[in-house]
PDB file of C-alpha atoms and ligand atoms in Angstrom:
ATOM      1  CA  UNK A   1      64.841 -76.429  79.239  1.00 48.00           C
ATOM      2  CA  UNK A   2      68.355 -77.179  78.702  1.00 50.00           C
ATOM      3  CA  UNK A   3      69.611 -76.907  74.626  1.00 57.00           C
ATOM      4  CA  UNK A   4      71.321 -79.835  75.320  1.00 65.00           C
ATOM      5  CA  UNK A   5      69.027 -82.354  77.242  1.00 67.00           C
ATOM      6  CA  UNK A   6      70.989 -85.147  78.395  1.00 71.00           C
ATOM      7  CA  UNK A   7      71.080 -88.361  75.973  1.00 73.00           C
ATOM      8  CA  UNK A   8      68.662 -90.852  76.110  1.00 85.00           C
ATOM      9  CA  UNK A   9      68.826 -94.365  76.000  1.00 94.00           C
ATOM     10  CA  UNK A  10      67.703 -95.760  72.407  1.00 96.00           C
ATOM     11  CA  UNK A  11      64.550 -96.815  71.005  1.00 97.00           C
ATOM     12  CA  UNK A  12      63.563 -99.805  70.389  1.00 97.00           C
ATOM     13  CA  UNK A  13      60.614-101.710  68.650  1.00 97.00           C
ATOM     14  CA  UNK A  14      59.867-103.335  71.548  1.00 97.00           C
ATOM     15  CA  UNK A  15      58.913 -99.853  73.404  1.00 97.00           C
ATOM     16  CA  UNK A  16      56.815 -98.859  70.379  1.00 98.00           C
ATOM     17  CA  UNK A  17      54.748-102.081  71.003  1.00 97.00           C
ATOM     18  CA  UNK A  18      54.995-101.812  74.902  1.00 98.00           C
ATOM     19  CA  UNK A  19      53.793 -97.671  74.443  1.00 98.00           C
ATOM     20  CA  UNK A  20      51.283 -98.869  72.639  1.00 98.00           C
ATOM     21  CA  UNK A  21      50.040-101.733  75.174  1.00 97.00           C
ATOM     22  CA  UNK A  22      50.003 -98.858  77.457  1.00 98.00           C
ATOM     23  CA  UNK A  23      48.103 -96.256  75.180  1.00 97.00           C
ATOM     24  CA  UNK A  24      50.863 -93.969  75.386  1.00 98.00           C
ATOM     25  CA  UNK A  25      50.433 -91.782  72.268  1.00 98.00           C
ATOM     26  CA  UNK A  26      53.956 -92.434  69.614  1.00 98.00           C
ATOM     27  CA  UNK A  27      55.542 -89.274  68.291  1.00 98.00           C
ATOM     28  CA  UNK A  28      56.778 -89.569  64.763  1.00 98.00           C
ATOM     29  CA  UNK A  29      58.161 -86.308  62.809  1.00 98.00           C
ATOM     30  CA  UNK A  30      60.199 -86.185  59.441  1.00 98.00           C
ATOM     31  CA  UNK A  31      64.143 -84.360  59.215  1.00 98.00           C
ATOM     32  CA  UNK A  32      66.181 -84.363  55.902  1.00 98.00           C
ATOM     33  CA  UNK A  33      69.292 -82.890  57.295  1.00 98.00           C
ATOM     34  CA  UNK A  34      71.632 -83.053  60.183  1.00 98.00           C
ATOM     35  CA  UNK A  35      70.265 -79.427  61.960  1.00 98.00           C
ATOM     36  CA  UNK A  36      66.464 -81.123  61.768  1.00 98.00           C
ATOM     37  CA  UNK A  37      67.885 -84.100  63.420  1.00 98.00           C
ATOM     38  CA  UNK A  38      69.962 -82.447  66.281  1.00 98.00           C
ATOM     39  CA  UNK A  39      66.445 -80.368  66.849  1.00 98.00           C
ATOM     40  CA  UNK A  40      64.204 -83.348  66.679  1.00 98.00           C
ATOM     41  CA  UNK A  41      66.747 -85.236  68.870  1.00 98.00           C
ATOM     42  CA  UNK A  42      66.406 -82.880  71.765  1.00 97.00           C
ATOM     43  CA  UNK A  43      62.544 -82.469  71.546  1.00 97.00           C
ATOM     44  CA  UNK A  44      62.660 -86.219  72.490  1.00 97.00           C
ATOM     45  CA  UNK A  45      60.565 -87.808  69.347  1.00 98.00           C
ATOM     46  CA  UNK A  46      59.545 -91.908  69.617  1.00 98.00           C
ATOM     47  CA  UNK A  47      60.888 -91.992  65.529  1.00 98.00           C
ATOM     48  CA  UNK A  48      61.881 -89.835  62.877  1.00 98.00           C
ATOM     49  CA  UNK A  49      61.096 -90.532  59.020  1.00 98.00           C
ATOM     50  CA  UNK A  50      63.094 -89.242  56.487  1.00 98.00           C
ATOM     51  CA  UNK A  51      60.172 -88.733  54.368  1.00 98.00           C
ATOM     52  CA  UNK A  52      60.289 -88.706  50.463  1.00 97.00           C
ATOM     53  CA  UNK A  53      58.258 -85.349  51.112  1.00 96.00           C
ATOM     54  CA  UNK A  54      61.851 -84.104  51.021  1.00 97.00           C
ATOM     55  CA  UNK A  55      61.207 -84.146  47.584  1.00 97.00           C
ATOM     56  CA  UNK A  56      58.393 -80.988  47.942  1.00 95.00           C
ATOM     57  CA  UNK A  57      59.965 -79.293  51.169  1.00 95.00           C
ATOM     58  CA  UNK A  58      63.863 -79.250  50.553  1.00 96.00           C
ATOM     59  CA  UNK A  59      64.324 -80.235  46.668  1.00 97.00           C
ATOM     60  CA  UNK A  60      61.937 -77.754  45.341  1.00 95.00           C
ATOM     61  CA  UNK A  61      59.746 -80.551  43.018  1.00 96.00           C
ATOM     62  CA  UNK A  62      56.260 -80.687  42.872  1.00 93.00           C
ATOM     63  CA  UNK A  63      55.844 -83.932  43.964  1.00 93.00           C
ATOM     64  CA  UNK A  64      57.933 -86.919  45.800  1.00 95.00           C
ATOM     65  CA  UNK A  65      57.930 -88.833  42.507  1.00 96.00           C
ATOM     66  CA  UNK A  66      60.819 -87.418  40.944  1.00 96.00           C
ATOM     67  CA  UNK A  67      62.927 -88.289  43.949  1.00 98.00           C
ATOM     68  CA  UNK A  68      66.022 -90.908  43.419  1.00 98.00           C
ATOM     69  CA  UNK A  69      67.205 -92.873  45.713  1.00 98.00           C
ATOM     70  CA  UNK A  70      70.276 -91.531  45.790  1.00 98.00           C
ATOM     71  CA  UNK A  71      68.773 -88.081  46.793  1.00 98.00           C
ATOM     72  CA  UNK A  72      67.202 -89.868  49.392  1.00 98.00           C
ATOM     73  CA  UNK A  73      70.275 -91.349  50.694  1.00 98.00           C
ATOM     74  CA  UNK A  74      72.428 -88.047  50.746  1.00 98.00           C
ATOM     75  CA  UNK A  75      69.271 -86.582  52.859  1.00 98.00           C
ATOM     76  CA  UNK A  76      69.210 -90.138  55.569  1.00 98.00           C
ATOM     77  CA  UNK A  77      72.950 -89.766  56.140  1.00 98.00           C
ATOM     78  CA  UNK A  78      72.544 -86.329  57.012  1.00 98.00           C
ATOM     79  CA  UNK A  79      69.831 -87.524  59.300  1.00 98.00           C
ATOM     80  CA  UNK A  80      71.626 -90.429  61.044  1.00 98.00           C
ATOM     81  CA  UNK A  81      74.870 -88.227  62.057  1.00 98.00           C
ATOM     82  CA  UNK A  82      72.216 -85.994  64.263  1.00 98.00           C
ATOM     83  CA  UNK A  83      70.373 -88.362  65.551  1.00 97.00           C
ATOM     84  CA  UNK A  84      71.196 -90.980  68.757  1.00 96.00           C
ATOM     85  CA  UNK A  85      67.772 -91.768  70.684  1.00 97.00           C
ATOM     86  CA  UNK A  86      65.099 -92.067  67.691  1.00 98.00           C
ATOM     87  CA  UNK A  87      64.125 -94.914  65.740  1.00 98.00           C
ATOM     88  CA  UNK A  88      65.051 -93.916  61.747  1.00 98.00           C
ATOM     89  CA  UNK A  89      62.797 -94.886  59.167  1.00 98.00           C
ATOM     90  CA  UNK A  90      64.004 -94.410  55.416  1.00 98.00           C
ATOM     91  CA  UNK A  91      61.581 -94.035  53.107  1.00 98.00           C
ATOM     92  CA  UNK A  92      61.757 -95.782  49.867  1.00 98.00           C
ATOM     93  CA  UNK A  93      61.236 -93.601  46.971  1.00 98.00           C
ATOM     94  CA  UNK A  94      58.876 -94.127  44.148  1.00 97.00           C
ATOM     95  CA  UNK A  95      60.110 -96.389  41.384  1.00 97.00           C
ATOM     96  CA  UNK A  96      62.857 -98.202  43.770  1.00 98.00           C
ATOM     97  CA  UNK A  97      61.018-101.052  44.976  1.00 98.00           C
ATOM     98  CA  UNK A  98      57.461-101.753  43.246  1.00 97.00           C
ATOM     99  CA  UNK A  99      58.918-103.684  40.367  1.00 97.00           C
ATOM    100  CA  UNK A 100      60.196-106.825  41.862  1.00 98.00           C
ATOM    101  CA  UNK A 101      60.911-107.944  45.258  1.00 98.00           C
ATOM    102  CA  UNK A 102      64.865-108.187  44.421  1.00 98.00           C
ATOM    103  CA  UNK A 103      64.289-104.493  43.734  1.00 98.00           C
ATOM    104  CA  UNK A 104      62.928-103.971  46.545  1.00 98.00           C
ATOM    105  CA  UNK A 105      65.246-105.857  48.440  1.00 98.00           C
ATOM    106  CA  UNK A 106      68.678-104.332  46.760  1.00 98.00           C
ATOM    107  CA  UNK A 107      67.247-100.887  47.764  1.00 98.00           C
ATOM    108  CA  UNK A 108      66.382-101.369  51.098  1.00 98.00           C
ATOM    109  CA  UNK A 109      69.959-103.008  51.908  1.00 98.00           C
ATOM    110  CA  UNK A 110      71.142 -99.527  50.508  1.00 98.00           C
ATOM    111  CA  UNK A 111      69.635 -97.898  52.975  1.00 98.00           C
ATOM    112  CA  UNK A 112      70.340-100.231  56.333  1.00 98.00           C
ATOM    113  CA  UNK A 113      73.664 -99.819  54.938  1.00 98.00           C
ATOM    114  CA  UNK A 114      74.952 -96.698  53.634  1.00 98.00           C
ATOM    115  CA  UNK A 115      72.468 -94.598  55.539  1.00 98.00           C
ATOM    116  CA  UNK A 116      71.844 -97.119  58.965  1.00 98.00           C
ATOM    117  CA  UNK A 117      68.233 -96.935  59.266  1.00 98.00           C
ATOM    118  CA  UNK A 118      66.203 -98.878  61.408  1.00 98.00           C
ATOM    119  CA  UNK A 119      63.452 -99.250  59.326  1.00 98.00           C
ATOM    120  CA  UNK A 120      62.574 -98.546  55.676  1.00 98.00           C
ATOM    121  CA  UNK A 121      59.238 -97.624  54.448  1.00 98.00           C
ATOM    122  CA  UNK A 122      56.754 -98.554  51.371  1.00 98.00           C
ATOM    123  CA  UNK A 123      53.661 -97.239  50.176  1.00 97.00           C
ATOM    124  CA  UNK A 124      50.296 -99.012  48.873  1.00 96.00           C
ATOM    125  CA  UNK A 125      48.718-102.466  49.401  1.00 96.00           C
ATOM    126  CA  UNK A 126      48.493-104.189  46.265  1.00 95.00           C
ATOM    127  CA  UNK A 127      51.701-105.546  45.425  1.00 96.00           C
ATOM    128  CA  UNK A 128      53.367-103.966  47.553  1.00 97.00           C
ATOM    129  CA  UNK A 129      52.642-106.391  50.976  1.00 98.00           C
ATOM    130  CA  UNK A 130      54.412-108.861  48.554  1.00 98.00           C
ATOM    131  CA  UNK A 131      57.679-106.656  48.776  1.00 98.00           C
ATOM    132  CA  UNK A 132      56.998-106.121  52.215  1.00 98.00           C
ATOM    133  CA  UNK A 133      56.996-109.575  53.082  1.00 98.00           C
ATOM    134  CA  UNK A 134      59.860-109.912  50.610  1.00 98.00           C
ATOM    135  CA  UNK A 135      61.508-107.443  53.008  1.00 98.00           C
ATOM    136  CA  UNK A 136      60.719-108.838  56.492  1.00 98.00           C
ATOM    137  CA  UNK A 137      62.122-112.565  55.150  1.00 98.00           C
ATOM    138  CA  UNK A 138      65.597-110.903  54.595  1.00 97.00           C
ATOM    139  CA  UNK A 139      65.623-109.705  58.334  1.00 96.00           C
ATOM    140  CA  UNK A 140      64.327-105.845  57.407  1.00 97.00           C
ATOM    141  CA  UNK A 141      61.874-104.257  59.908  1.00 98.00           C
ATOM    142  CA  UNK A 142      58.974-102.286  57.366  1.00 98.00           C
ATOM    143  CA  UNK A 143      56.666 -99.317  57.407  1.00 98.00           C
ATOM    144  CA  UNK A 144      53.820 -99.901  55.694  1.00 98.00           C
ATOM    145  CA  UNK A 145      51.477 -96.684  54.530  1.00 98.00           C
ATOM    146  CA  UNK A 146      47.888 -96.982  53.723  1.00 98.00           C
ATOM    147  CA  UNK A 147      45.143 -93.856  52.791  1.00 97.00           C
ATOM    148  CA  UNK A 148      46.415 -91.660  50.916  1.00 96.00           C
ATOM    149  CA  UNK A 149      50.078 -92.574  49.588  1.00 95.00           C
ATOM    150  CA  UNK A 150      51.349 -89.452  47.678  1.00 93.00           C
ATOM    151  CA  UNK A 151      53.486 -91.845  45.380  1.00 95.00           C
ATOM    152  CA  UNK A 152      50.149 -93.211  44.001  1.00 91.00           C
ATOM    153  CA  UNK A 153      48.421 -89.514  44.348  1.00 88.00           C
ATOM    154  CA  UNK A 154      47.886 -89.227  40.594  1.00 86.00           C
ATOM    155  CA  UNK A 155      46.123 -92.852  40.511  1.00 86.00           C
ATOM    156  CA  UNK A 156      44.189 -91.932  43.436  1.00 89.00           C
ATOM    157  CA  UNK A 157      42.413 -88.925  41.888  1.00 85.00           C
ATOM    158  CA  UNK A 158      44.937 -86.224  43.514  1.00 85.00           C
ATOM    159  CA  UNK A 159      46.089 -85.450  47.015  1.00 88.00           C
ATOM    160  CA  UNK A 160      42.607 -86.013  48.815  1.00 90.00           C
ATOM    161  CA  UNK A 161      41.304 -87.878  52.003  1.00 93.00           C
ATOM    162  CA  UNK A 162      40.993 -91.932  50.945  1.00 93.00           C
ATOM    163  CA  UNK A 163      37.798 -94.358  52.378  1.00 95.00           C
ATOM    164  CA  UNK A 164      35.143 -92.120  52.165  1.00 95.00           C
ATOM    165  CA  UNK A 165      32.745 -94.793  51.387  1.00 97.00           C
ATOM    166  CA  UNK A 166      32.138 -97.938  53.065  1.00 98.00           C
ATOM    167  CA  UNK A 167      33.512 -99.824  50.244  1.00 97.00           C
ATOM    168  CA  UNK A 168      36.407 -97.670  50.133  1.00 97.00           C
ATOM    169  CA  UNK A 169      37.367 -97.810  53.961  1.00 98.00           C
ATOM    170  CA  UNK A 170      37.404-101.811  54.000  1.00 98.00           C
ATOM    171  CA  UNK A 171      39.907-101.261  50.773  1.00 97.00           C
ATOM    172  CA  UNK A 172      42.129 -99.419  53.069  1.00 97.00           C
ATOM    173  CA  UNK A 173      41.700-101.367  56.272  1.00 98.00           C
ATOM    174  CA  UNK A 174      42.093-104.865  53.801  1.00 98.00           C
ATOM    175  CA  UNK A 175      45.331-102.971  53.117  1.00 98.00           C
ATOM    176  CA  UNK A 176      46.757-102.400  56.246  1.00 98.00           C
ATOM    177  CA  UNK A 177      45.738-105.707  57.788  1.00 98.00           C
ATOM    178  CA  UNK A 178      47.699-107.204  54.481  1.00 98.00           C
ATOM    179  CA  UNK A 179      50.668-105.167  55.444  1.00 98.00           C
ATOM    180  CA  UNK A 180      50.443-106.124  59.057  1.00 98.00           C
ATOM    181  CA  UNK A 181      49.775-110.255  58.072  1.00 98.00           C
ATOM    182  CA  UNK A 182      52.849-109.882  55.828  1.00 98.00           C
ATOM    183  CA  UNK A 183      54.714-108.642  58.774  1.00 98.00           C
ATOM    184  CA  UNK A 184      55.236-104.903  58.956  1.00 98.00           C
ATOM    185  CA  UNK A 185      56.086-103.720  62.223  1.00 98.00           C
ATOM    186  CA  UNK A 186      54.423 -99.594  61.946  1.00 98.00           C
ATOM    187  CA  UNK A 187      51.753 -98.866  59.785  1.00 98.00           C
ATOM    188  CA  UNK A 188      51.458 -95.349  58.258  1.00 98.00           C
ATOM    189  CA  UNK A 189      47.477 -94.153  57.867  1.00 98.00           C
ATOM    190  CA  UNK A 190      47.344 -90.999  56.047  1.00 97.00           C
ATOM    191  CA  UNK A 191      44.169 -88.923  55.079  1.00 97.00           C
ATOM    192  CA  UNK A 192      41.283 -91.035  56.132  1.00 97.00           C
ATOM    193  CA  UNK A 193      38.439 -89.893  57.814  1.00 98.00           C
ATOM    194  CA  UNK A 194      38.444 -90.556  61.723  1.00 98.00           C
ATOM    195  CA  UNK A 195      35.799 -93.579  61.534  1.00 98.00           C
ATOM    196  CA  UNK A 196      38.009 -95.044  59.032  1.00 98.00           C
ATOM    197  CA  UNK A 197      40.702 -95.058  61.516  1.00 98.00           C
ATOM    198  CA  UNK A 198      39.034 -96.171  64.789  1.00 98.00           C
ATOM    199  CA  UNK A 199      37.754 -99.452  62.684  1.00 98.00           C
ATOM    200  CA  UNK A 200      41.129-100.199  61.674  1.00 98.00           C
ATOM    201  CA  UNK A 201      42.289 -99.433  65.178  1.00 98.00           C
ATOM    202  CA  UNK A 202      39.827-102.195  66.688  1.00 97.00           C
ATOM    203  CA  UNK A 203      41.880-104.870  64.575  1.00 97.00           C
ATOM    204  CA  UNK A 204      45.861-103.674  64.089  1.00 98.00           C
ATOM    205  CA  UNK A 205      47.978-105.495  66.326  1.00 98.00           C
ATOM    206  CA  UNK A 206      50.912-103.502  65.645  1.00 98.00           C
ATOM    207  CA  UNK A 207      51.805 -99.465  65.907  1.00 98.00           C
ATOM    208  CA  UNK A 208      49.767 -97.346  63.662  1.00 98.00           C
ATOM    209  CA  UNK A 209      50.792 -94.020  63.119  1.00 98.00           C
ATOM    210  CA  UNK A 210      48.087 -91.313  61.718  1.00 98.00           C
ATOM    211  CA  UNK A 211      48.650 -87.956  59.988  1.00 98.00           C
ATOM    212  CA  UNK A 212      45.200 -86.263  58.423  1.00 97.00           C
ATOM    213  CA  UNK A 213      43.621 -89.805  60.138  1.00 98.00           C
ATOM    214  CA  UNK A 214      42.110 -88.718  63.399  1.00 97.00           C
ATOM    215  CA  UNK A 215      42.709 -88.794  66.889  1.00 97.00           C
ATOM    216  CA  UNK A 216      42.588 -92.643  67.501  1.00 98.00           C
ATOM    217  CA  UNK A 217      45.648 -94.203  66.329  1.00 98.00           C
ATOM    218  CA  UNK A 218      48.525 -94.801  68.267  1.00 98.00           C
ATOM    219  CA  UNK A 219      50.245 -92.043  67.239  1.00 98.00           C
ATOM    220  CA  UNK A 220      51.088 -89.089  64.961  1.00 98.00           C
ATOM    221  CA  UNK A 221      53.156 -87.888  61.991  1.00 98.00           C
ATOM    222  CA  UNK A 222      53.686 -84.493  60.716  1.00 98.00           C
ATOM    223  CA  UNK A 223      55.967 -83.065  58.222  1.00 97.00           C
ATOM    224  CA  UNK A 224      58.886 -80.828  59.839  1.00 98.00           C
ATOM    225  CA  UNK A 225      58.841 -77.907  57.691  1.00 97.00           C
ATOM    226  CA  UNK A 226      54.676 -78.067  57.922  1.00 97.00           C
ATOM    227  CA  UNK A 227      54.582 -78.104  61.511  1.00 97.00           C
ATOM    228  CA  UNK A 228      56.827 -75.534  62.138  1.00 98.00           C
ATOM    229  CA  UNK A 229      56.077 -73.208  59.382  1.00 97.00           C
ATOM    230  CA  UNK A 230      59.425 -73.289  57.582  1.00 96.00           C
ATOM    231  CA  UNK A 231      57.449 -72.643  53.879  1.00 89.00           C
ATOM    232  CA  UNK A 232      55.105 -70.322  53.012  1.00 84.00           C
ATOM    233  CA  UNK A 233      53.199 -72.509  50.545  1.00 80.00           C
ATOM    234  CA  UNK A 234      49.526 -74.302  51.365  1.00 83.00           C
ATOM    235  CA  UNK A 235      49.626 -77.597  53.873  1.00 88.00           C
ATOM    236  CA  UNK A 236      46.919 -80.261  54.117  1.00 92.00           C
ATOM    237  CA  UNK A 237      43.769 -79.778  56.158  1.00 92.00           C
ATOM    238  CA  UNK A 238      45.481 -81.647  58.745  1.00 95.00           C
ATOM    239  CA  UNK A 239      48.643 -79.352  59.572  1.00 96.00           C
ATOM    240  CA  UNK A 240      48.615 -77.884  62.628  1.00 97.00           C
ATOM    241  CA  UNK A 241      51.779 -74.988  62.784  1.00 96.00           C
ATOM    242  CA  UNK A 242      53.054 -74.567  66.113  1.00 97.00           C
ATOM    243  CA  UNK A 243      55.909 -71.983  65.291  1.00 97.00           C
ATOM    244  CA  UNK A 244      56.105 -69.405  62.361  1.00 96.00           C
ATOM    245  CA  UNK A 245      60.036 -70.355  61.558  1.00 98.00           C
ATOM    246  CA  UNK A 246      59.900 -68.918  58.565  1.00 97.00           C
ATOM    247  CA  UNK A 247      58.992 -65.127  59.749  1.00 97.00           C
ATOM    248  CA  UNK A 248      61.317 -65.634  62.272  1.00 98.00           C
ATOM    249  CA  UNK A 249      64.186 -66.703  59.124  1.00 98.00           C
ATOM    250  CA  UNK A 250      62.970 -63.441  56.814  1.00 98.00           C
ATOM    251  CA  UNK A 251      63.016 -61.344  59.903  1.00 98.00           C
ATOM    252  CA  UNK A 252      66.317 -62.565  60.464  1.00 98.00           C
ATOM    253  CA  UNK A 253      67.929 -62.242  57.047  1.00 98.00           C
ATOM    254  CA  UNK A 254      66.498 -58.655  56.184  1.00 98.00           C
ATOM    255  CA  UNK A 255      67.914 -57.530  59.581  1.00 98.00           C
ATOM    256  CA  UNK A 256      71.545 -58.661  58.398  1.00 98.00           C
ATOM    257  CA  UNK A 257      71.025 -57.475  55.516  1.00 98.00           C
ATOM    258  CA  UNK A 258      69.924 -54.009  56.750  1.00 98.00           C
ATOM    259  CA  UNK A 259      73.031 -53.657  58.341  1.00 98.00           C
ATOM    260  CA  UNK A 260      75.392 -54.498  55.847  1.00 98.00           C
ATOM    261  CA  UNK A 261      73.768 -52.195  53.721  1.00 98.00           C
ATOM    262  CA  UNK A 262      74.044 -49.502  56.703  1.00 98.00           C
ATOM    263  CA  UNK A 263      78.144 -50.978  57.603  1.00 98.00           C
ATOM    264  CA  UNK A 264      76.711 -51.690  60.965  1.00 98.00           C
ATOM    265  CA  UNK A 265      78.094 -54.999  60.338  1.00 98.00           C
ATOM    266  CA  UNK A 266      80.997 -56.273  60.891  1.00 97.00           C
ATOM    267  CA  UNK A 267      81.511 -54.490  64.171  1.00 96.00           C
ATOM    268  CA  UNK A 268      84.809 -54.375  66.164  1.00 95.00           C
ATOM    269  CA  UNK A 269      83.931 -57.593  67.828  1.00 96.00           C
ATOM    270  CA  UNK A 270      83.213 -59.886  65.045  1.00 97.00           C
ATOM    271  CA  UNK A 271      86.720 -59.411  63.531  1.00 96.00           C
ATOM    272  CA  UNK A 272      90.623 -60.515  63.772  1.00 97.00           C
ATOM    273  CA  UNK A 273      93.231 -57.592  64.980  1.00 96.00           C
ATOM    274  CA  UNK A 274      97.114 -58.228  64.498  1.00 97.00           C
ATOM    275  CA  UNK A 275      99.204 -58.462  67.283  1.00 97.00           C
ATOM    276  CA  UNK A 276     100.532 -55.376  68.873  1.00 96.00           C
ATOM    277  CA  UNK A 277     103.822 -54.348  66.469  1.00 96.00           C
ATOM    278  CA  UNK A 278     102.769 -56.252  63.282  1.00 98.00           C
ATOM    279  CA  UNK A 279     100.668 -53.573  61.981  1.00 97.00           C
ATOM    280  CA  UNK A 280     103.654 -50.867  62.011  1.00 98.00           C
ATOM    281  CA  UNK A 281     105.911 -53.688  60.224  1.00 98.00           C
ATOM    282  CA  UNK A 282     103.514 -54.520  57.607  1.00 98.00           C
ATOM    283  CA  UNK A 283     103.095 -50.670  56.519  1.00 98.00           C
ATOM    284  CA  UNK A 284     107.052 -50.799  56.725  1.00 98.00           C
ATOM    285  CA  UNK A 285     107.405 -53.660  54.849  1.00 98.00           C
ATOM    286  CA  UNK A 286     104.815 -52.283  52.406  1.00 97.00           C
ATOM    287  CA  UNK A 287     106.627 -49.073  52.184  1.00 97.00           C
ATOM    288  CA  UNK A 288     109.878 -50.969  51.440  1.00 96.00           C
ATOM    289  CA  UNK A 289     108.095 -52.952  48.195  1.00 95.00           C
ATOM    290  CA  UNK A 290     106.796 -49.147  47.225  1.00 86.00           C
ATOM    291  CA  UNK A 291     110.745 -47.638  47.582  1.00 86.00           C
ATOM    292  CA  UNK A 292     112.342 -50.760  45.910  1.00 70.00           C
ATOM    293  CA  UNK A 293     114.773 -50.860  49.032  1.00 59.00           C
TER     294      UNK A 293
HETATM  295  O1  KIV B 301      57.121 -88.624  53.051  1.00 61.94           O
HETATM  296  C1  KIV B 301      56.591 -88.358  54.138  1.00 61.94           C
HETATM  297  O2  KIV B 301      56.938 -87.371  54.813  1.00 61.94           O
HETATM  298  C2  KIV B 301      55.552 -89.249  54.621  1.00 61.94           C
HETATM  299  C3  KIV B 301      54.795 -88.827  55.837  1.00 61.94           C
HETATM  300  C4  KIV B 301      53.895 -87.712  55.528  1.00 61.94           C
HETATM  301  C5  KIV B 301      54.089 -89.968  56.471  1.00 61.94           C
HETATM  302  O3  KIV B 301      55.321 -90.268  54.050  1.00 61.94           O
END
């Protein structure tokens, strides 16, 4: 395959709902900078999320609620320079929309327009379909994101699978069908188990996109540095690696720094020479300085 594939035509909400008419599986991945982008550009994605997971897998906290928005900004920016073809959803951080729908609102205008995403996204049910309707009223497309919503992971009991019971599973499903009523185009179903799922998938009108949730919804989400192995900490249940990046990265770095430490490098060829003449003239001129002449 070509490193540079050539550039496809850009997609649109109307091909997520037409992909999913046609059961043709969505692919949804995060990026946080402009190198993720270029790479998730070229493998041809459906829509990329700048998640607030940035806050875990490039900002070094223990949890996306410490993220600010403008954090989050700086990182969709970066995003939207490398990217042409994908949809780009911006993800709202915790504590920047739940208050109020002007809140809500003032934020998400931030990030159609300083960072030009397509979409923005929210977590919960609960009050937060209000904000999303808030949101679709002033013209902004919306993620919603049921199951397990790391913003909420404290309230929830920790990072763990949601609608496990009965009673639990119609809380979730009540969620996302609030979302979708209050006019969300994407829904976001994370860590629910797969019967959960393929209810909610016999009543969702629009795109629902699953990560830990199963094989049934319309499509998938994973986490960039998860999938490809970029950190060396633990991933969800759900995280399938299909490259060992990081290995590859240490490999690389203790090989440069193996030869520095052996002056194997710089060779010849990674350096500048002077034209033919100017070295003899220098060690004049230097000569001349040493004399006083
Ligand atoms: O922040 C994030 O990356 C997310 C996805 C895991 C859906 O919300």
């Amino acid at each position: 395959m070509s490193a540079h594939p050539a550039p496809r035509r850009r997609v649109t909400l109307l091909d997520l709902a037409e992909k999913k008419r046609a059961g043709e599986p969505l692919v949804m991945v995060t990026a946080y900078d402009h190198p993720s982008a270029r790479i998730v550009e070229d493998a041809g994605v459906d829509l990329v999320l700048v998640g607030d997971s940035a806050a875990m897998t490039v900002l070094g906290y223990d949890s996306t609620v410490p993220v600010t928005i403008d954090e989050m900004l700086m990182l969709t920016k970066a995003v939207r320079r490398g990217l042409s073809a994908p949809l780009l959803v911006g993800d709202l951080p915790f504590g920047s929309y739940e208050a109020s729908d002007e809140l809500a609102l003032a934020t998400a205008q931030r990030f159609v327009k300083e960072a030009g995403v397509d979409l923005v996204k929210i977590e919960r049910g609960g009050t937060t379909v209000d904000r999303a309707r808030a949101l679709v009223a002033a013209g902004m497309p919306v993620v919603g994101h049921v199951g397990l919503t790391p913003q909420s992971a404290a309230a929830l009991g920790g990072y763990r699978a949601q609608g496990r019971s009965a009673e639990a599973a119609l809380a979730v499903i009540d969620d996302a069908l609030a979302l979708e009523r209050a006019g969300c185009s994407l829904l976001v179903v994370e860590a629910v188990p797969s019967e959960v799922t393929a209810a909610l998938m016999q009543q969702m009108r629009i795109p629902v996109i699953g990560i830990g949730a199963g094989a049934d919804a319309d499509g998938q989400v994973l986490v960039f540095h998860d999938l490809l192995g970029v950190h060396d900490g633990p991933t969800a249940r759900f995280v399938k690696r299909y490259a060992d990046v990081r290995a590859v990265a240490v490999d690389g770095v203790s090989a440069y720094a193996k030869e520095v430490r052996a002056r194997a490098y710089p060779g010849p060829e990674h350096g500048y020479r002077m034209p033919g003449g100017e070295p003899a003239r220098l060690a004049a001129l230097l000569a001349a300085r040493h004399t006083g002449s």
